[in-house]
Amino acid sequence: LDELRGTQSIANAIARARGGLAEAGAGMEDGRRVRTACVLMQDESRRRRMVTQLEQLGFSVREDVLDGLFPLTSEYDVVAIDVTTPAGRDLVRSVRERYPTTRLLGILDPVAPIDPDLLGTRVDGYWHDHMAASVLNANLRELVLERQRMVDVALNARQLREEVRAREREGRAALEESEARFRAAAQALRDVVIRTDASLRITFVNPA
C-alpha cells in the first residue's frame, strides 16, 4: 500500500508538471498547446462576437450553427452552446455524457425571458452579449483550470489502476514460478509428499 501511495504521488507530480498552465499574457496556453473551444449558436452576429472574444483570449475556435443533428465528434476544452433552444439543451446533455471533462458554457440572450427548462440544464458557466470581457476571461480561466484538475484525476486513477494490475500480474507470475519449483523438487524425492488445503483435501501427491 505504501508503494502504491508513492506511485500515486509520483504520478501526481508528473501530471502537475505536464499540465501547468502558463499564466503570462491573456492567451489560454498550457505550455504544450493552445486551448480549444467550439461555439454553437444560430445567430451569426452573436456567434461571431463570442468567437472574437475567445480568439482574443488565445483559444483556437471552431464555430458552427446549432441544430438538432449537430455531431460533436471532437473533444474541446470549452464548448459554448446557445442554451435558449431545445436543440442546445439536448446537445449540452450529449456533450456532458460523451466528454465529461469538457467544460460547458451556456450562451444566454440577455433580453429574452428565462425559459424554466434552463434550470435543469447543467452547464459550468454562462455568457451573454452584455458580459464584460474581463469577466469572461476570469470565467474561462477557472473552467480551464477545473478541466485540467479533472483530467489529472482521471490520469492518476488510470495510472494507479495500471500499477495495481501490473503488481497483480507480477504476484501471479511469482506464485506460478514458486509452485513449479515446489512440484519439481517434490517429484524428485523418493519419499511420498502429500499436500492438502485448509479443508484437508489432497491437492498434490508426488509420484514416489
Short mmCIF file of C-alpha atoms in Angstrom, two decimals:
data_model
loop_
_atom_site.label_atom_id
_atom_site.label_comp_id
_atom_site.label_asym_id
_atom_site.label_seq_id
_atom_site.Cartn_x
_atom_site.Cartn_y
_atom_site.Cartn_z
CA LEU A 1 0.00 0.00 0.00
CA ASP A 2 2.85 2.39 0.83
CA GLU A 3 4.43 1.63 -2.54
CA LEU A 4 1.12 2.36 -4.29
CA ARG A 5 0.80 5.66 -2.43
CA GLY A 6 4.35 6.53 -3.52
CA THR A 7 3.50 5.66 -7.12
CA GLN A 8 0.40 7.87 -6.97
CA SER A 9 2.43 10.77 -5.54
CA ILE A 10 4.92 10.46 -8.39
CA ALA A 11 2.05 10.32 -10.91
CA ASN A 12 0.53 13.44 -9.33
CA ALA A 13 3.82 15.30 -9.64
CA ILE A 14 4.25 14.26 -13.26
CA ALA A 15 0.69 15.28 -14.13
CA ARG A 16 1.10 18.65 -12.45
CA ALA A 17 4.39 19.25 -14.24
CA ARG A 18 2.85 18.37 -17.59
CA GLY A 19 -0.42 20.20 -17.01
CA GLY A 20 0.76 23.51 -15.54
CA LEU A 21 -0.98 26.48 -17.13
CA ALA A 22 1.12 29.37 -18.40
CA GLU A 23 -0.20 32.50 -16.70
CA ALA A 24 1.68 35.07 -18.77
CA GLY A 25 -0.50 37.20 -21.05
CA ALA A 26 -4.14 36.66 -21.86
CA GLY A 27 -3.60 33.55 -24.02
CA MET A 28 -5.09 30.28 -22.85
CA GLU A 29 -2.00 28.12 -23.38
CA ASP A 30 -0.73 25.42 -21.01
CA GLY A 31 2.86 25.16 -22.24
CA ARG A 32 2.03 22.35 -24.69
CA ARG A 33 -0.83 23.54 -26.86
CA VAL A 34 -3.34 26.27 -27.43
CA ARG A 35 -6.64 25.66 -25.69
CA THR A 36 -9.56 24.73 -27.93
CA ALA A 37 -13.16 25.89 -27.95
CA CYS A 38 -16.26 25.30 -30.02
CA VAL A 39 -19.11 27.81 -30.33
CA LEU A 40 -22.53 26.51 -31.40
CA MET A 41 -25.11 29.20 -32.00
CA GLN A 42 -27.71 30.01 -34.60
CA ASP A 43 -27.40 33.83 -34.56
CA GLU A 44 -24.35 34.55 -36.71
CA SER A 45 -23.62 38.07 -35.38
CA ARG A 46 -23.73 36.99 -31.75
CA ARG A 47 -21.76 33.85 -32.56
CA ARG A 48 -19.04 35.94 -34.19
CA ARG A 49 -18.82 38.19 -31.11
CA MET A 50 -18.32 35.16 -28.91
CA VAL A 51 -15.73 33.70 -31.28
CA THR A 52 -13.84 37.00 -31.41
CA GLN A 53 -13.63 37.21 -27.62
CA LEU A 54 -12.40 33.63 -27.36
CA GLU A 55 -9.77 34.19 -30.05
CA GLN A 56 -8.58 37.32 -28.27
CA LEU A 57 -8.10 35.18 -25.16
CA GLY A 58 -5.89 32.78 -27.11
CA PHE A 59 -8.34 29.98 -27.89
CA SER A 60 -8.34 28.09 -31.16
CA VAL A 61 -12.03 28.25 -32.02
CA ARG A 62 -14.37 26.24 -34.21
CA GLU A 63 -17.81 27.70 -34.85
CA ASP A 64 -20.97 26.32 -36.38
CA VAL A 65 -24.70 26.81 -36.46
CA LEU A 66 -26.70 24.93 -33.89
CA ASP A 67 -29.23 22.34 -34.98
CA GLY A 68 -30.58 19.15 -33.55
CA LEU A 69 -28.38 16.96 -35.78
CA PHE A 70 -25.02 18.57 -34.96
CA PRO A 71 -22.43 15.82 -34.30
CA LEU A 72 -19.73 16.91 -31.84
CA THR A 73 -17.06 14.38 -32.79
CA SER A 74 -14.01 16.10 -31.28
CA GLU A 75 -13.21 16.90 -27.67
CA TYR A 76 -12.66 20.55 -26.75
CA ASP A 77 -11.55 22.31 -23.59
CA VAL A 78 -14.63 24.52 -23.68
CA VAL A 79 -17.86 24.23 -25.67
CA ALA A 80 -20.14 27.28 -25.75
CA ILE A 81 -23.73 26.40 -26.62
CA ASP A 82 -26.84 28.51 -27.03
CA VAL A 83 -28.96 27.02 -24.24
CA THR A 84 -32.05 29.12 -25.02
CA THR A 85 -33.16 26.48 -27.57
CA PRO A 86 -34.24 22.86 -27.02
CA ALA A 87 -31.56 21.72 -29.50
CA GLY A 88 -28.89 23.49 -27.44
CA ARG A 89 -30.07 21.95 -24.18
CA ASP A 90 -30.14 18.49 -25.78
CA LEU A 91 -26.59 19.00 -27.02
CA VAL A 92 -25.44 20.02 -23.53
CA ARG A 93 -26.64 16.66 -22.20
CA SER A 94 -24.96 14.83 -25.09
CA VAL A 95 -21.61 16.55 -24.58
CA ARG A 96 -21.80 16.02 -20.82
CA GLU A 97 -22.24 12.27 -21.33
CA ARG A 98 -19.66 11.85 -24.08
CA TYR A 99 -16.93 14.24 -22.86
CA PRO A 100 -17.29 14.58 -19.08
CA THR A 101 -14.18 16.76 -18.65
CA THR A 102 -15.18 19.28 -21.34
CA ARG A 103 -16.39 22.49 -19.70
CA LEU A 104 -19.72 23.80 -20.96
CA LEU A 105 -20.51 27.50 -21.30
CA GLY A 106 -24.19 28.30 -21.72
CA ILE A 107 -24.95 31.24 -24.03
CA LEU A 108 -27.93 33.32 -22.94
CA ASP A 109 -29.99 36.03 -24.59
CA PRO A 110 -29.97 38.96 -22.10
CA VAL A 111 -33.23 40.40 -23.44
CA ALA A 112 -35.21 37.17 -23.74
CA PRO A 113 -37.36 35.81 -20.89
CA ILE A 114 -35.82 32.93 -18.92
CA ASP A 115 -37.12 29.54 -20.01
CA PRO A 116 -37.91 27.32 -16.97
CA ASP A 117 -36.18 24.43 -18.76
CA LEU A 118 -32.88 26.30 -18.33
CA LEU A 119 -32.95 25.47 -14.63
CA GLY A 120 -32.33 21.80 -15.42
CA THR A 121 -29.50 22.45 -17.90
CA ARG A 122 -26.14 21.51 -16.36
CA VAL A 123 -23.57 23.96 -17.64
CA ASP A 124 -20.41 25.19 -15.90
CA GLY A 125 -20.84 28.90 -16.64
CA TYR A 126 -22.78 31.42 -18.69
CA TRP A 127 -22.09 34.15 -21.26
CA HIS A 128 -24.25 36.87 -22.77
CA ASP A 129 -23.62 39.88 -25.01
CA HIS A 130 -23.51 42.36 -22.13
CA MET A 131 -20.84 40.48 -20.20
CA ALA A 132 -17.53 42.32 -19.82
CA ALA A 133 -14.53 40.69 -21.49
CA SER A 134 -12.68 40.65 -18.16
CA VAL A 135 -15.48 38.61 -16.58
CA LEU A 136 -15.47 36.14 -19.46
CA ASN A 137 -11.67 35.89 -19.21
CA ALA A 138 -11.84 35.07 -15.48
CA ASN A 139 -14.62 32.53 -16.02
CA LEU A 140 -12.74 30.79 -18.81
CA ARG A 141 -9.54 30.58 -16.82
CA GLU A 142 -11.41 28.92 -13.98
CA LEU A 143 -13.11 26.49 -16.39
CA VAL A 144 -9.77 25.59 -17.98
CA LEU A 145 -8.17 25.00 -14.57
CA GLU A 146 -11.17 22.94 -13.49
CA ARG A 147 -10.92 20.79 -16.61
CA GLN A 148 -7.18 20.30 -16.05
CA ARG A 149 -7.84 19.14 -12.48
CA MET A 150 -10.44 16.65 -13.75
CA VAL A 151 -8.04 15.34 -16.41
CA ASP A 152 -5.29 14.99 -13.78
CA VAL A 153 -7.58 12.99 -11.51
CA ALA A 154 -8.60 10.69 -14.38
CA LEU A 155 -4.96 10.17 -15.44
CA ASN A 156 -3.85 9.49 -11.89
CA ALA A 157 -6.65 6.97 -11.38
CA ARG A 158 -5.77 5.20 -14.62
CA GLN A 159 -2.06 5.12 -13.75
CA LEU A 160 -2.86 3.71 -10.33
CA ARG A 161 -5.14 1.03 -11.82
CA GLU A 162 -2.41 0.06 -14.29
CA GLU A 163 0.14 -0.12 -11.47
CA VAL A 164 -2.17 -2.33 -9.38
CA ARG A 165 -2.82 -4.63 -12.35
CA ALA A 166 0.92 -4.85 -13.06
CA ARG A 167 1.63 -5.82 -9.45
CA GLU A 168 -1.15 -8.40 -9.55
CA ARG A 169 0.37 -9.90 -12.72
CA GLU A 170 3.79 -9.98 -11.06
CA GLY A 171 2.31 -11.64 -7.98
CA ARG A 172 0.58 -14.32 -10.07
CA ALA A 173 3.77 -14.95 -12.05
CA ALA A 174 5.83 -15.28 -8.85
CA LEU A 175 3.26 -17.69 -7.37
CA GLU A 176 3.25 -19.83 -10.50
CA GLU A 177 7.05 -19.92 -10.52
CA SER A 178 7.13 -20.95 -6.84
CA GLU A 179 4.54 -23.66 -7.50
CA ALA A 180 6.60 -25.01 -10.40
CA ARG A 181 9.75 -25.15 -8.25
CA PHE A 182 7.88 -26.96 -5.48
CA ARG A 183 6.46 -29.55 -7.85
CA ALA A 184 9.84 -30.17 -9.48
CA ALA A 185 11.53 -30.65 -6.09
CA ALA A 186 8.75 -32.87 -4.71
CA GLN A 187 8.66 -35.11 -7.76
CA ALA A 188 12.41 -35.71 -7.46
CA LEU A 189 12.07 -37.08 -3.91
CA ARG A 190 11.78 -40.84 -3.17
CA ASP A 191 9.60 -40.16 -0.13
CA VAL A 192 5.87 -39.62 -0.52
CA VAL A 193 4.93 -35.95 -0.40
CA ILE A 194 1.29 -35.02 0.13
CA ARG A 195 -0.12 -31.52 0.23
CA THR A 196 -3.60 -30.60 1.44
CA ASP A 197 -5.65 -27.43 1.57
CA ALA A 198 -7.25 -25.85 4.63
CA SER A 199 -10.11 -28.41 4.44
CA LEU A 200 -7.61 -31.30 4.39
CA ARG A 201 -8.42 -32.11 0.78
CA ILE A 202 -5.42 -33.55 -1.03
CA THR A 203 -4.18 -31.14 -3.67
CA PHE A 204 -0.86 -32.76 -4.62
CA VAL A 205 0.85 -36.15 -4.35
CA ASN A 206 4.28 -36.79 -5.79
CA PRO A 207 4.79 -39.98 -7.86
CA ALA A 208 7.21 -41.62 -5.35
#
